[in-house]
Structure formats: structure tokens, C-alpha cells
Short mmCIF file of C-alpha atoms in Angstrom, two decimals:
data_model
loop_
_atom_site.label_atom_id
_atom_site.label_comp_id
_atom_site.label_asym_id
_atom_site.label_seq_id
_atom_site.Cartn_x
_atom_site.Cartn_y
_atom_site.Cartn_z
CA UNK A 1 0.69 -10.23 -19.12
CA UNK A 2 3.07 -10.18 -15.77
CA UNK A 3 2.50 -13.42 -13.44
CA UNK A 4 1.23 -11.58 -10.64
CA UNK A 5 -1.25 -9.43 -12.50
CA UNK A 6 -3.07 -12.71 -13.51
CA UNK A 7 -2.60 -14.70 -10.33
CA UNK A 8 -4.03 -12.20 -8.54
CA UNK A 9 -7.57 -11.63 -11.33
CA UNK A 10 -7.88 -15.16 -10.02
CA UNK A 11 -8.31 -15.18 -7.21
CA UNK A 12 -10.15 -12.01 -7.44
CA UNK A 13 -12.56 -13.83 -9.68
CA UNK A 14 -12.93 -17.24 -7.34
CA UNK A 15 -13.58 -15.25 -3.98
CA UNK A 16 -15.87 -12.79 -5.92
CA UNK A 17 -17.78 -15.58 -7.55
CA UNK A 18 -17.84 -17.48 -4.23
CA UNK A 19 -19.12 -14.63 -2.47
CA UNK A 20 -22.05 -14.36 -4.70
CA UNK A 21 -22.68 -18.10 -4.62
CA UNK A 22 -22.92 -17.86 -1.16
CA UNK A 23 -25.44 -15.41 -1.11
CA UNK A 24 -27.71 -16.56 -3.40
CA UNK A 25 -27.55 -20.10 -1.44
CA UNK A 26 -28.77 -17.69 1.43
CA UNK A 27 -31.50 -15.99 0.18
CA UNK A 28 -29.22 -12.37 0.10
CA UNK A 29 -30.63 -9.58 -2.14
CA UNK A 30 -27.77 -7.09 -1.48
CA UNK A 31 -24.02 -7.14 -0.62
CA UNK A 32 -22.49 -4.41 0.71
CA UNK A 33 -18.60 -4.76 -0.17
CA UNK A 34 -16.56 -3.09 2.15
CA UNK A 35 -13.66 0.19 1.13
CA UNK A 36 -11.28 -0.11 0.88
CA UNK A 37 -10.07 -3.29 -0.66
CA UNK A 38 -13.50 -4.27 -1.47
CA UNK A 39 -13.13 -2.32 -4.66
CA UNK A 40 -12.36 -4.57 -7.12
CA UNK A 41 -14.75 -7.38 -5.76
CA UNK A 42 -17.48 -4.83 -5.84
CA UNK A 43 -16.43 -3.70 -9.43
CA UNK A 44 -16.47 -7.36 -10.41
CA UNK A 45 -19.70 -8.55 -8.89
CA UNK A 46 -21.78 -5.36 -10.75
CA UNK A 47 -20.02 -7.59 -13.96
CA UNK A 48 -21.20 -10.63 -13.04
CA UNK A 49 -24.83 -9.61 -12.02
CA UNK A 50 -25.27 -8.14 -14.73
CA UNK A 51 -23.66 -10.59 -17.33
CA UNK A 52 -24.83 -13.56 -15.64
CA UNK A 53 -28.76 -12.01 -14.30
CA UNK A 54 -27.72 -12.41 -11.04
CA UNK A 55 -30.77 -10.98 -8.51
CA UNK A 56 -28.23 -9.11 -6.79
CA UNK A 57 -27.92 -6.14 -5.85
CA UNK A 58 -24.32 -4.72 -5.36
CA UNK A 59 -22.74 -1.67 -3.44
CA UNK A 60 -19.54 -0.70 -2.39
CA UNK A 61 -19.60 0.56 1.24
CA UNK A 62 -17.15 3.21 2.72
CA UNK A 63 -15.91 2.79 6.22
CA UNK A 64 -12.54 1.86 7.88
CA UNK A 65 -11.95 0.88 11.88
CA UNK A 66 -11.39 4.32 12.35
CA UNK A 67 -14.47 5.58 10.72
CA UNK A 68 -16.48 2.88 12.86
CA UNK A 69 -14.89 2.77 15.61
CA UNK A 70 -14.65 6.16 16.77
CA UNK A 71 -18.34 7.02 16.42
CA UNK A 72 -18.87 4.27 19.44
CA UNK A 73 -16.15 5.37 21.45
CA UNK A 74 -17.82 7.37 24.03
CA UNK A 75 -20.66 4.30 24.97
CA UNK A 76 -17.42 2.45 25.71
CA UNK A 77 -14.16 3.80 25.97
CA UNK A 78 -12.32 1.55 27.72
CA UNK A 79 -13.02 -1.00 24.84
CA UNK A 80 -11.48 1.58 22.41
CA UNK A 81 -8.14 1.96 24.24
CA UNK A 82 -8.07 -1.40 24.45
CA UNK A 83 -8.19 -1.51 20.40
CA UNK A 84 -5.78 1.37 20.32
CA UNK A 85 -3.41 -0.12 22.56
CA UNK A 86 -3.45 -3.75 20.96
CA UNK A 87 -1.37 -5.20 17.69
CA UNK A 88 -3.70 -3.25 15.09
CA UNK A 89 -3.88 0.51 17.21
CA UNK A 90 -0.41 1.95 16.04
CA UNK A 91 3.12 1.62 16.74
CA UNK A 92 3.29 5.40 18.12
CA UNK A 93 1.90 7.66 20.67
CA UNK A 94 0.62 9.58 17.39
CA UNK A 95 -0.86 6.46 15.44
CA UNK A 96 -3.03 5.73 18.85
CA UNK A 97 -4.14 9.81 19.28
CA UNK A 98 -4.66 9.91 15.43
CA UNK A 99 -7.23 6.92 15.87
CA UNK A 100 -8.92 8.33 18.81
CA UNK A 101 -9.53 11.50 16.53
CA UNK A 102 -7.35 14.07 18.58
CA UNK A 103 -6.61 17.22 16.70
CA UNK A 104 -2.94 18.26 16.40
CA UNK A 105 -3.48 20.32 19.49
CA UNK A 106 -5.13 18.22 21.49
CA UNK A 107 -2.48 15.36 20.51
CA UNK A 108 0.25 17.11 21.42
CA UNK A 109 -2.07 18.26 24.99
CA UNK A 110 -2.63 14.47 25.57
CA UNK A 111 1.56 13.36 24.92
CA UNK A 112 2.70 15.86 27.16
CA UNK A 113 0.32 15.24 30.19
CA UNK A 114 1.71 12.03 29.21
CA UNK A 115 5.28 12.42 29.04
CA UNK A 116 5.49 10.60 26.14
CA UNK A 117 7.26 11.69 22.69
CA UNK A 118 4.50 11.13 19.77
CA UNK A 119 6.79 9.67 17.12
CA UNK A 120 8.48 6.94 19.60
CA UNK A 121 8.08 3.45 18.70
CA UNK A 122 5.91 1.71 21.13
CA UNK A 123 6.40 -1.76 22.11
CA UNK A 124 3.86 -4.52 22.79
CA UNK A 125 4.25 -4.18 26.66
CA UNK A 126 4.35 0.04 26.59
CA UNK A 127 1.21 -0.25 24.96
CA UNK A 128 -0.49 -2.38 27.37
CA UNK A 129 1.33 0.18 30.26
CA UNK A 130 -0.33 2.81 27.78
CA UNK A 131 -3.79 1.67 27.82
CA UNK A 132 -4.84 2.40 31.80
CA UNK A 133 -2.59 6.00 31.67
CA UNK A 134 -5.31 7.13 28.75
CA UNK A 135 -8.19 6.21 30.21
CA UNK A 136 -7.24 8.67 33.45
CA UNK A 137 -5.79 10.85 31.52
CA UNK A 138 -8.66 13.73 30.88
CA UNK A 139 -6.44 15.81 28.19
CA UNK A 140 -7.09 12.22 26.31
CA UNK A 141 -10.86 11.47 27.73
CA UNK A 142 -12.28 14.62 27.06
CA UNK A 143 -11.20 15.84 23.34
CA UNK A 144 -11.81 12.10 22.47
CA UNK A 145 -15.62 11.62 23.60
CA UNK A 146 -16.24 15.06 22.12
CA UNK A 147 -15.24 13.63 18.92
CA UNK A 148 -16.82 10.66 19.32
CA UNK A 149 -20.05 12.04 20.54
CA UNK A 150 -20.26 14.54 16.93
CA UNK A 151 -19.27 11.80 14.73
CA UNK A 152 -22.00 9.08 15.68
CA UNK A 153 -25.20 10.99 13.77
CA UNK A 154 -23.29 11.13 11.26
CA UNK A 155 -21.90 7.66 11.09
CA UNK A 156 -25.57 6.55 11.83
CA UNK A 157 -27.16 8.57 9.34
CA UNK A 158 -24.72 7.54 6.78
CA UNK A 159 -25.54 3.53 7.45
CA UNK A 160 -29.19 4.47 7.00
CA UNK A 161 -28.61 6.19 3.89
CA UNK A 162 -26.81 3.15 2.37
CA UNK A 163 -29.78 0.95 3.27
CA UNK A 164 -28.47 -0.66 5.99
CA UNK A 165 -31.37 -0.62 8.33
CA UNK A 166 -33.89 -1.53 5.32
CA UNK A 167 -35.79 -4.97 5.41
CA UNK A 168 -33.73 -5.87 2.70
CA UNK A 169 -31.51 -9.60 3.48
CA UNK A 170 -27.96 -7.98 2.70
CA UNK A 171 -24.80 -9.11 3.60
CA UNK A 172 -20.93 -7.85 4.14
CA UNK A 173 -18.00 -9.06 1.41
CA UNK A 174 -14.95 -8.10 2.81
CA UNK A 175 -11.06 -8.80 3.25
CA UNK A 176 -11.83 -10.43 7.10
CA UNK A 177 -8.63 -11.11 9.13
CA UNK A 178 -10.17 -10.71 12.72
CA UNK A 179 -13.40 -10.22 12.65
CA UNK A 180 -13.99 -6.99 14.54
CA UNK A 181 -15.35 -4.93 11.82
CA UNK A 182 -18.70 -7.27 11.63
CA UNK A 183 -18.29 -6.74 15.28
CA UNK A 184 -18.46 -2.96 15.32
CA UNK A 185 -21.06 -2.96 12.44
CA UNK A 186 -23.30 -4.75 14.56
CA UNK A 187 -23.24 -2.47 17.59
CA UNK A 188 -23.78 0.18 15.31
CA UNK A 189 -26.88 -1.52 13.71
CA UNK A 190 -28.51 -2.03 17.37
CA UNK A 191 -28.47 1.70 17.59
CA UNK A 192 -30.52 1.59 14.15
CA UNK A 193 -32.87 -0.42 15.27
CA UNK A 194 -31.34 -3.78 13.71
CA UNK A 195 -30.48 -6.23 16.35
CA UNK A 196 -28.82 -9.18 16.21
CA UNK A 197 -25.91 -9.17 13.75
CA UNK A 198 -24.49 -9.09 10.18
CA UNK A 199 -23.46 -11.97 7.98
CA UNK A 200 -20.38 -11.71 6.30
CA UNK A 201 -18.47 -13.08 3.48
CA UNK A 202 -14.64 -12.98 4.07
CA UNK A 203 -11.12 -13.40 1.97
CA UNK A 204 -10.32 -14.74 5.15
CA UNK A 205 -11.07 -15.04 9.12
CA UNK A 206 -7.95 -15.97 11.76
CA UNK A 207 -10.72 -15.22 14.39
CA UNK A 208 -14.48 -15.16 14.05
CA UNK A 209 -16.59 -12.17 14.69
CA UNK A 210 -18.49 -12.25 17.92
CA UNK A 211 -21.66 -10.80 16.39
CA UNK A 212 -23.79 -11.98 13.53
CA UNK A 213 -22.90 -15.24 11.12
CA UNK A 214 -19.67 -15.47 8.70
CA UNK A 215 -18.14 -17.73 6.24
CA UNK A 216 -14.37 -17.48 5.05
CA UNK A 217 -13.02 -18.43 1.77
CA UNK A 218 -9.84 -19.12 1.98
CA UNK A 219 -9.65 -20.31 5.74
CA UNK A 220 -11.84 -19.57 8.65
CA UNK A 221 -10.19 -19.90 12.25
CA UNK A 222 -9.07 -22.92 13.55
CA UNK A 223 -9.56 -24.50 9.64
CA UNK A 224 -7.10 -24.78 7.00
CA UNK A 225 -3.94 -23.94 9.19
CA UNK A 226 -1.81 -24.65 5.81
CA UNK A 227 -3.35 -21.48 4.27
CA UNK A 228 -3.34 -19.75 7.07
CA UNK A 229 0.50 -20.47 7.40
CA UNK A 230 1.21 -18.95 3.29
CA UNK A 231 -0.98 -16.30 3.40
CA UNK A 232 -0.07 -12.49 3.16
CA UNK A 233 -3.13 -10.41 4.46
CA UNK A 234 -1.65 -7.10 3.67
CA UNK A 235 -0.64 -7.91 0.25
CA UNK A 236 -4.60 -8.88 -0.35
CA UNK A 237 -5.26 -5.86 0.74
CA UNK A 238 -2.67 -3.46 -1.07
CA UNK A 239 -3.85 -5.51 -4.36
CA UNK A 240 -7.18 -5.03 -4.29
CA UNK A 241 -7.35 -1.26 -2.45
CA UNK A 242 -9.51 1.61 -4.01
CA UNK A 243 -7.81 4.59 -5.94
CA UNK A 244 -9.56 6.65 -3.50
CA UNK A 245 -7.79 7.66 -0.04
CA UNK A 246 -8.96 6.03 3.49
CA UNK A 247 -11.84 7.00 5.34
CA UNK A 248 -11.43 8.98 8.26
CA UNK A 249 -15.05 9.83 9.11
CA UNK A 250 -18.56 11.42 7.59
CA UNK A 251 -20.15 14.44 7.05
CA UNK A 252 -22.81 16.37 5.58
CA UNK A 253 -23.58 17.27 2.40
CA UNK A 254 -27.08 18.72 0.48
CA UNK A 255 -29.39 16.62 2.81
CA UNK A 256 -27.37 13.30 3.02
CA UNK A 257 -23.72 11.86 4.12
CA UNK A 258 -20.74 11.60 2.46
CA UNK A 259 -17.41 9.85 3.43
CA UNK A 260 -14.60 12.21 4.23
CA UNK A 261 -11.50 10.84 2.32
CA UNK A 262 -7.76 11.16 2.97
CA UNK A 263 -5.19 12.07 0.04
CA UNK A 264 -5.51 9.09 -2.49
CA UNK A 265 -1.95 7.60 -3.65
CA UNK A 266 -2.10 6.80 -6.96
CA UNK A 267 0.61 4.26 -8.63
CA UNK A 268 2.03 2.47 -11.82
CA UNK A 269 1.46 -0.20 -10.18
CA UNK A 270 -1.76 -0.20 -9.13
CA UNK A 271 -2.66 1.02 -12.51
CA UNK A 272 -1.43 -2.64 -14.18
CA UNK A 273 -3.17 -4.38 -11.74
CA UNK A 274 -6.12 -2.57 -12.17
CA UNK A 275 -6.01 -3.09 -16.01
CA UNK A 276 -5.57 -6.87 -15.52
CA UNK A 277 -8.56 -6.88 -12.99
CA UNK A 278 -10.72 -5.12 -15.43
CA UNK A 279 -9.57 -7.74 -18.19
CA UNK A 280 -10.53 -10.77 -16.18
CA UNK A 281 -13.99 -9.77 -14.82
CA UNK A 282 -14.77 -8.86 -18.37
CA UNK A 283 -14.03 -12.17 -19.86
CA UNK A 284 -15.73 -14.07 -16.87
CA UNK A 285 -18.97 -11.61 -17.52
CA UNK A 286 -18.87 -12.96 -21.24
CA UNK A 287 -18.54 -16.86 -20.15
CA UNK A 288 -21.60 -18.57 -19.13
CA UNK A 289 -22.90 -18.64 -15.40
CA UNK A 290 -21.45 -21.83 -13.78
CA UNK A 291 -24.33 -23.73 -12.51
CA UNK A 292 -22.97 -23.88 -8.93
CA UNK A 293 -20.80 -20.49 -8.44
CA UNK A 294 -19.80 -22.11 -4.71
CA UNK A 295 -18.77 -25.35 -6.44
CA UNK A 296 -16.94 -23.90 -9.27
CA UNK A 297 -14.88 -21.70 -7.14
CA UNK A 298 -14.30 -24.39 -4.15
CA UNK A 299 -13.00 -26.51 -7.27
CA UNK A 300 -10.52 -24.06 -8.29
CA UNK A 301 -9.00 -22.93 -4.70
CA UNK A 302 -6.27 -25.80 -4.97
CA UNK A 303 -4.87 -24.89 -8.00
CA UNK A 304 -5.25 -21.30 -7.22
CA UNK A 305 -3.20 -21.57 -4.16
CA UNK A 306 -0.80 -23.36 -5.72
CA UNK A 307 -0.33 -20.14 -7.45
CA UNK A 308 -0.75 -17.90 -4.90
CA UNK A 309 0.88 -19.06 -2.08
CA UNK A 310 4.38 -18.63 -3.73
CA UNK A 311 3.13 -15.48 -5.27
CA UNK A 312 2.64 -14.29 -1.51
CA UNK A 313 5.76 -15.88 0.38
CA UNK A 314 7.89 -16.85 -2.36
CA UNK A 315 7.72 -13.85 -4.76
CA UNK A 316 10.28 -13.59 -8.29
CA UNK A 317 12.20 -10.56 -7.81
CA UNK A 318 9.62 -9.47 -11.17
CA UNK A 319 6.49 -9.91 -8.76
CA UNK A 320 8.28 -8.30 -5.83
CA UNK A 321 9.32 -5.17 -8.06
CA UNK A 322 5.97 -4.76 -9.34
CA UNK A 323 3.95 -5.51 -6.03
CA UNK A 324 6.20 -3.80 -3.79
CA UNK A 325 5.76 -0.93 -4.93
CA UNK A 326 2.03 -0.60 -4.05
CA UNK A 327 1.27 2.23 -1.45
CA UNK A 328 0.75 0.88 1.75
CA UNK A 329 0.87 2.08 5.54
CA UNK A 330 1.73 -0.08 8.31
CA UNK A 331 0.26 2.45 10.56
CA UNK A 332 -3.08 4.14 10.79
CA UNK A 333 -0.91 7.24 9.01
CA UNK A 334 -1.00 7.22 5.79
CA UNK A 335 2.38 8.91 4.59
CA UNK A 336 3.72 9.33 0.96
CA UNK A 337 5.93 7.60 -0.07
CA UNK A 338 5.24 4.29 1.79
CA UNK A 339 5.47 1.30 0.25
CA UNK A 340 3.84 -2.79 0.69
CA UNK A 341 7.66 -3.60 0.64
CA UNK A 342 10.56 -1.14 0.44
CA UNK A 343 14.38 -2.91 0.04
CA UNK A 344 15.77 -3.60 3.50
CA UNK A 345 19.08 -3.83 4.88
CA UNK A 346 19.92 -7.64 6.01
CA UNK A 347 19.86 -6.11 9.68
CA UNK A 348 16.42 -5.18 8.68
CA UNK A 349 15.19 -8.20 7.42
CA UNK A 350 16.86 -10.33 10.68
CA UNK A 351 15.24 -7.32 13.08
CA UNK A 352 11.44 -8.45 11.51
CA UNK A 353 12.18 -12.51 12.25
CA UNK A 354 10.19 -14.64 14.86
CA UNK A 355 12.06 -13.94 17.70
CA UNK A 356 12.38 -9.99 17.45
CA UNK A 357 8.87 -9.99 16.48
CA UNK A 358 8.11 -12.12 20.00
CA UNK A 359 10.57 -9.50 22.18
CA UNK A 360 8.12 -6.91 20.41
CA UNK A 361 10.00 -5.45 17.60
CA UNK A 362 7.96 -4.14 14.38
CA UNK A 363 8.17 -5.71 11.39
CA UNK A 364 9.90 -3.40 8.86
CA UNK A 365 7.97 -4.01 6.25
CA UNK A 366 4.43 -5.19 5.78
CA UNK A 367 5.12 -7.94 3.16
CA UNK A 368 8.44 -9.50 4.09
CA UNK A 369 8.44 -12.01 1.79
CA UNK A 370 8.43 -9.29 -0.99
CA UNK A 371 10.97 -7.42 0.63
CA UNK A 372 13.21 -10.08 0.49
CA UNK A 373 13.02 -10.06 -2.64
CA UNK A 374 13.81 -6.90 -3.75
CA UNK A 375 16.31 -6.54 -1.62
CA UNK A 376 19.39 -9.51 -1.72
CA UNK A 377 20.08 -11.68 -4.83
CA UNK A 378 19.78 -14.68 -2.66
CA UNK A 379 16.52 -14.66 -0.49
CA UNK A 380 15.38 -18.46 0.40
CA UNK A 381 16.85 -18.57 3.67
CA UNK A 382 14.63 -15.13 4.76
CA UNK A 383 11.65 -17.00 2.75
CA UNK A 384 12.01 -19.88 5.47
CA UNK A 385 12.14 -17.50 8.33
CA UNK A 386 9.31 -15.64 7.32
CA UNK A 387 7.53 -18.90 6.80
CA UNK A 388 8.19 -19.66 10.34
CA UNK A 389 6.95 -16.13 11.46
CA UNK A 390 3.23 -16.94 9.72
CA UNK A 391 3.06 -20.10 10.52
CA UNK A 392 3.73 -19.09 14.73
CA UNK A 393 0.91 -16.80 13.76
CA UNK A 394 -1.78 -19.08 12.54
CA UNK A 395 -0.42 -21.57 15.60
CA UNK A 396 -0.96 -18.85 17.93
CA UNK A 397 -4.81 -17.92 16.35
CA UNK A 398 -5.39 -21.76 15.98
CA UNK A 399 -4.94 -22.04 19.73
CA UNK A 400 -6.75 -18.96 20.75
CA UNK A 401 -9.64 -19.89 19.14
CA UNK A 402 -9.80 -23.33 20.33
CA UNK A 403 -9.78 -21.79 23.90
CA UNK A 404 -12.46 -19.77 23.40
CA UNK A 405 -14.49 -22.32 22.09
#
């Protein structure tokens, strides 16, 4: 089997196994892995609760920051421009209407009181200029809170459904990055009658959710900068995604909720990686329980990452052909055709360095590394600039966090 393939059922299995570990230490009956690249960690923790008697209950939850956010919008909608308008909102006028749930019409209403084009690229500073112009700009206000107001019941009534407001001690498994989906979660869960906040079991966490308790495998914020510096979020993510589309809201259906999916993107690619996944959890299922699962899995994260880490920012032009071709969306759009990383011209791969990236030019792919790659026979020197790019990141987060300390 391919390098990658395996490399990747590794760490699928350590973070998996660590995630139940954790919850057991806790006293957690249920974990609620997250869509959409909770998949395959949900798939394999059924496995290992049931091979290994684990009293665990697993489910796989469907939501995205769209789906979550959107629902709260109107109790707060400066805080959702504010979301729009920052890194993870959109690079267009469209991404940010698409987000805030504006129909066509009203989209194109919105960009022209505006006087904005939808499909120009936005930088860092237009979107901070962007943010105050929406929230006094009614053809933006009004078709947004209208949304917002229909989707909360059933948002909420989909969260009770799943158990969520149950006296049951659960717990999220999720991806992580920056914490705001425990965040939103937990606003939500006030409205059902659950204060306080979640606990959550992440990949990862460059900043900590504001809400609730959490505990990072791989690195937590302001802890293990070295990781922090190698590591490829959206390639986690593109790996371990569901063969099912995103999820742009809920609705109803004979007396309960039901997620409303976009177009799903199957590919060859994900298909192998799916097949090695499905290998791997089987023969860990068959294996005896370790006696500590946090233990075992804490043991095996330095030789793991010896693995990984080159996988993710030193990639063989085999791993980059296989894992670039994943469908992935930088944008909130999900187009066909996209790609985790498509071959780039060299001006393309100098335009997504550090200093572009700090004048506020968009990367041009969302795994450079892998781009690279695939793209020029020689790639080390773009491997050391895009080292330099993550590691001003996890500087940056590092620092941030410390401040808010």
C-alpha cells in the first residue's frame, strides 16, 4: 500500500484512540464526532467500541460554521459580519453573502447597493472596510435575519433530536483549528436549556474555545509550537472528509430534522484512502485493548510525526499526486473541479509566500506544500518558504494567545 494511505490510518488510529481514552478518563458516555471530517474517526471509534467493549456510545454529528452560525445570526449580527469579514468568511463579495444565506436575488440586491462586483477578490483590509458597510446596509440586514430567524427551530430542534440536550456526559471529537465551533455550539446549547459549555476533543487547537473545556492532540495553543509549525490543517481535513456534500442548513422531514446536503464530490482518491482507513481500524478492532488508550497513543505521536510532518510539508511527488487530487474548496463555495492542490505556475507558488500572504494576497492553493510538488521537478526551496509561512503562523497564534491570557 501507497505511503500516504498508511501514514495517514495512523494517525487516524492514534487521535481516534486518544479521543476515546480521553473520554473514558472523563467519565463521557457519548461522543458526538463532528461532519465533515469527523467521518472516519466516527467510523473508527463504532470499531473500537465495539471490538474492544468500550461503554461508548458513538455518533457522527452534521453541522458546518455555516449551518451553526447562521441560525444565531439575528441575536447578534454584528458578531456574524465580523466572522464573515475575517480570514475564514470568504475571499469574495459572494463567499461572504453565500454564508450569510442570501438567495441569488437578494445577493446580487445586497452587491449592488454595495457597489461591489460579487466575484472580486477581497483583500484582508476591504474586508475589514466591508464589515461596517453590511451592517447599514438593509438590502444585507434584512434578507439575512429573515434567514436566520427560520433556520434557528430548526437548527435547535435538530440538536435536540441528536441528544444534545439529554443528561447524558457527551463530548465533541473534532478537527479543532480555532476553536469557534465549541464556541457557537455552546450558545446554541444555552438556548436548549444547557448552560455552561461543551468539552471537546481536537486534532488540533491554534486558539482555545472561549466556552466549555478542550484538550488537543496534536498541539493545543501556545504548546508544541514545532507541530504547530509542520502541520497542514486542510490536508487533515480533505483526508478524513465524508463522501457526503457540506451542510448548508436543516429541515423537516416526517416529524424530525434532517441535514440539508450540498452536491457530494466523489474521487479516486478518496476512494484509496478510504479503503486503507477501513483496513487499519479493522486490524486495530482485532488487536487487544491497550490498557491505557491515552498512553499508548501519547507514546506513538513522535514517531508518528516523524511520518507525518514530511508527509504534510515535504510531500514525494507520489503523495502529492495522490493527495492533491482530493476535492477541496478554499472558499465557503464548493465548486467542481477544485482540488487540495492543483499544479501552479512558479508565479503562483512565489504569489502564496510570506510576504504576499502579509500584503494580503490568497494563497493559491490550500496545501502548498503539495502543490509544490506536483508542480516543478525541483521543489525544496518552495518547501522552505512554505515552512516559513506556517511557522509565522503558529508565531503569530503563539503570541495572540499569550496576550489574551
Amino acid at each position: 500500500m501507497d505511503s500516504a494511505p498508511v501514514i495517514l490510518a495512523r494517525a487516524l488510529g492514534d487521535f481516534t484512540q486518544w479521543a476515546l481514552g480521553r473520554a473514558l478518563a472523563a467519565g463521557v458516555r457519548r461522543l458526538y464526532f463532528l461532519s465533515r471530517d469527523g467521518w472516519y474517526p466516527f467510523r473508527l471509534g463504532e470499531a473500537l467500541c465495539r471490538g474492544w467493549d468500550l461503554p461508548i456510545e458513538c455518533r457522527y454529528l452534521y453541522g458546518s460554521r455555516r449551518a451553526w452560525r447562521l441560525p444565531l445570526a439575528h441575536r447578534d449580527p454584528a458578531r456574524l459580519v465580523g466572522q464573515l469579514c475575517g480570514k475564514g468568511g470568504g475571499a469574495t463579495l459572494g463567499d461572504i453573502l453565500f454564508q450569510a444565506g442570501l438567495s441569488p436575488r437578494e445577493a446580487g440586491a445586497a452587491a449592488a447597493s454595495l457597489g461591489l462586483p460579487q466575484e472580486l477578490p477581497l483583500s484582508p483590509g476591504q474586508r475589514r472596510e466591508l464589515a461596517p458597510r453590511l451592517l447599514v446596509c438593509p438590502a444585507f440586514l434584512h434578507p439575512m435575519e429573515a434567514v436566520s430567524r427560520r433556520a434557528v427551530g430548526p437548527f435547535l430542534g435538530y440538536l435536540r433530536q441528536e441528544g444534545l440536550g439529554e443528561d447524558v456526559p457527551w463530548a465533541l471529537v473534532d478537527s479543532g483549528w480555532m476553536g469557534s465551533t465549541q464556541d457557537t455550539l455552546g450558545e446554541a446549547l444555552t438556548l436548549l436549556g444547557r448552560p455552561g459549555g461543551p468539552r471537546g476533543y481536537y486534532a488540533g487547537l491554534y486558539r482555545a474555545p472561549r466556552r466549555g473545556q478542550w484538550e488537543g492532540f496534536f498541539f493545543q495553543p501556545g504548546e508544541r509550537l514545532a507541530i504547530q509549525a509542520g502541520f497542514e490543517p486542510s490536508l487533515w481535513e480533505a483526508a478524513f472528509a465524508a463522501p457526503h456534500g457540506t451542510v448548508l442548513g436543516y429541515g423537516p422531514r416526517d416529524g424530525g430534522f434532517v441535514p440539508l446536503l450540498g452536491e457530494a464530490r466523489p474521487s479516486p482518491a478518496a476512494a484509496r484512502l478510504e479503503e486503507a482507513f477501513t483496513q487499519w481500524g479493522e486490524r486495530l478492532a482485532r488487536q487487544p485493548r491497550p490498557r491505557d488508550l491515552v498512553s499508548h497513543a501519547r507514546r506513538d505521536l513522535p514517531g508518528l510525526w516523524e511520518e507525518l510532518r514530511p508527509l504534510m510539508a515535504r510531500p514525494t511527488g507520489e503523495q502529492a499526486a495522490l493527495l492533491g487530487r482530493l476535492p477541496f474548496s478554499q472558499g465557503p463555495r464548493e465548486r467542481p473541479g477544485e482540488r487540495l492542490a492543483p499544479r501552479l505556475s512558479r508565479v503562483e507558488l512565489a504569489g502564496s509566500c510570506l510576504l504576499p500572504r502579509l500584503l494580503g494576497r490568497q494563497a493559491a492553493s490550500s496545501w502548498l506544500p503539495g502543490s509544490a510538488a506536483r508542480s516543478v521537478p525541483q521543489p525544496e526551496k518552495w518547501f522552505a518558504a512554505f515552512d516559513r509561512l506556517r511557522l509565522a503562523r503558529a508565531l503569530s497564534f503563539g503570541l495572540r494567545e499569550g496576550r489574551e491570557r
